[in-house]
C-alpha positions as a LaTeX table, in Angstrom:
\begin{tabular}{lrrr}
\hline
Residue & $x$ (\AA) & $y$ (\AA) & $z$ (\AA) \\
\hline
Met1 & $-0.32$ & $-0.03$ & $-0.12$ \\
Ala2 & 2.15 & 2.28 & 1.26 \\
Asp3 & 6.09 & 1.98 & 0.24 \\
Val4 & 9.23 & 2.94 & 2.73 \\
Ser5 & 9.25 & 6.13 & 2.07 \\
Gly6 & 6.01 & 6.71 & 3.33 \\
Lys7 & 4.52 & 7.81 & $-0.23$ \\
Val8 & 1.07 & 6.81 & 0.14 \\
Asp9 & 0.36 & 6.00 & $-4.34$ \\
Leu10 & $-3.46$ & 8.62 & $-5.25$ \\
Lys11 & $-5.38$ & 4.78 & $-5.58$ \\
Asp12 & $-4.37$ & 3.85 & $-2.65$ \\
Ala13 & $-5.34$ & 7.24 & $-0.52$ \\
Glu14 & $-8.75$ & 6.56 & $-2.38$ \\
Val15 & $-9.55$ & 3.10 & $-0.94$ \\
Ile16 & $-8.46$ & 4.24 & 2.89 \\
Lys17 & $-10.82$ & 6.97 & 2.34 \\
Lys18 & $-14.01$ & 4.78 & 1.43 \\
Arg19 & $-12.99$ & 2.21 & 3.57 \\
Leu20 & $-12.68$ & 5.16 & 6.79 \\
Ala21 & $-16.17$ & 6.36 & 5.26 \\
Ile22 & $-17.37$ & 3.29 & 5.67 \\
Leu23 & $-16.40$ & 2.83 & 9.00 \\
Val24 & $-17.40$ & 5.61 & 10.45 \\
Gly25 & $-20.47$ & 5.24 & 9.12 \\
Gly26 & $-20.39$ & 7.23 & 5.44 \\
Ser27 & $-22.21$ & 10.43 & 6.91 \\
Val28 & $-20.92$ & 13.18 & 4.76 \\
Val29 & $-19.55$ & 14.78 & 7.83 \\
Ala30 & $-17.39$ & 12.27 & 8.14 \\
Lys31 & $-16.17$ & 12.13 & 4.67 \\
Asp32 & $-15.84$ & 16.00 & 4.85 \\
Arg33 & $-13.76$ & 15.47 & 7.98 \\
Ile34 & $-11.63$ & 12.71 & 6.48 \\
Asn35 & $-11.30$ & 15.11 & 2.99 \\
Lys36 & $-9.77$ & 17.83 & 5.24 \\
Ala37 & $-7.33$ & 15.65 & 7.34 \\
Tyr38 & $-5.45$ & 14.33 & 3.56 \\
Lys39 & $-5.32$ & 18.07 & 2.81 \\
Ser40 & $-4.25$ & 19.05 & 5.39 \\
Ile41 & $-1.52$ & 15.79 & 5.68 \\
Asn42 & $-0.48$ & 16.52 & 2.09 \\
Arg43 & 0.09 & 20.14 & 2.88 \\
Leu44 & 2.20 & 19.64 & 5.74 \\
Arg45 & 4.45 & 16.69 & 3.75 \\
Arg46 & 5.01 & 19.65 & 1.19 \\
Arg47 & 5.60 & 22.01 & 3.62 \\
Val48 & 8.26 & 19.66 & 5.01 \\
Ser49 & 9.71 & 18.54 & 1.75 \\
His50 & 10.18 & 22.59 & 1.05 \\
Trp51 & 12.27 & 23.38 & 4.46 \\
Asn52 & 14.40 & 20.05 & 3.95 \\
Ser53 & 15.78 & 21.70 & 0.87 \\
Thr54 & 15.27 & 24.99 & 1.41 \\
Glu55 & 19.37 & 26.40 & 2.03 \\
Glu56 & 18.57 & 28.53 & 5.33 \\
Leu57 & 17.95 & 25.07 & 7.16 \\
Arg58 & 20.79 & 23.51 & 5.98 \\
Lys59 & 23.46 & 25.94 & 7.62 \\
Trp60 & 21.45 & 25.95 & 10.84 \\
Arg61 & 22.34 & 22.50 & 10.50 \\
Gly62 & 25.52 & 22.61 & 10.27 \\
Lys63 & 25.95 & 25.51 & 12.99 \\
Asp64 & 24.68 & 22.66 & 15.46 \\
Gly65 & 26.79 & 20.04 & 13.96 \\
Cys66 & 23.79 & 17.74 & 13.56 \\
Ser67 & 24.50 & 16.22 & 9.65 \\
\hline
\end{tabular}
């Protein structure tokens, strides 16, 4: 379903959404909440990958001696 890097295929995401909707009872409110959760997770994932690639963060990591 999800590969090692934590990425989920769009098809898998749709299947998960449908299963969650069924589990929760399939109400419209539940589906809406699930969609919002997926959107926020994807937004965070994009933001984190952007932060990881920024030069400023690399410099900041270098000061700590973490990397």
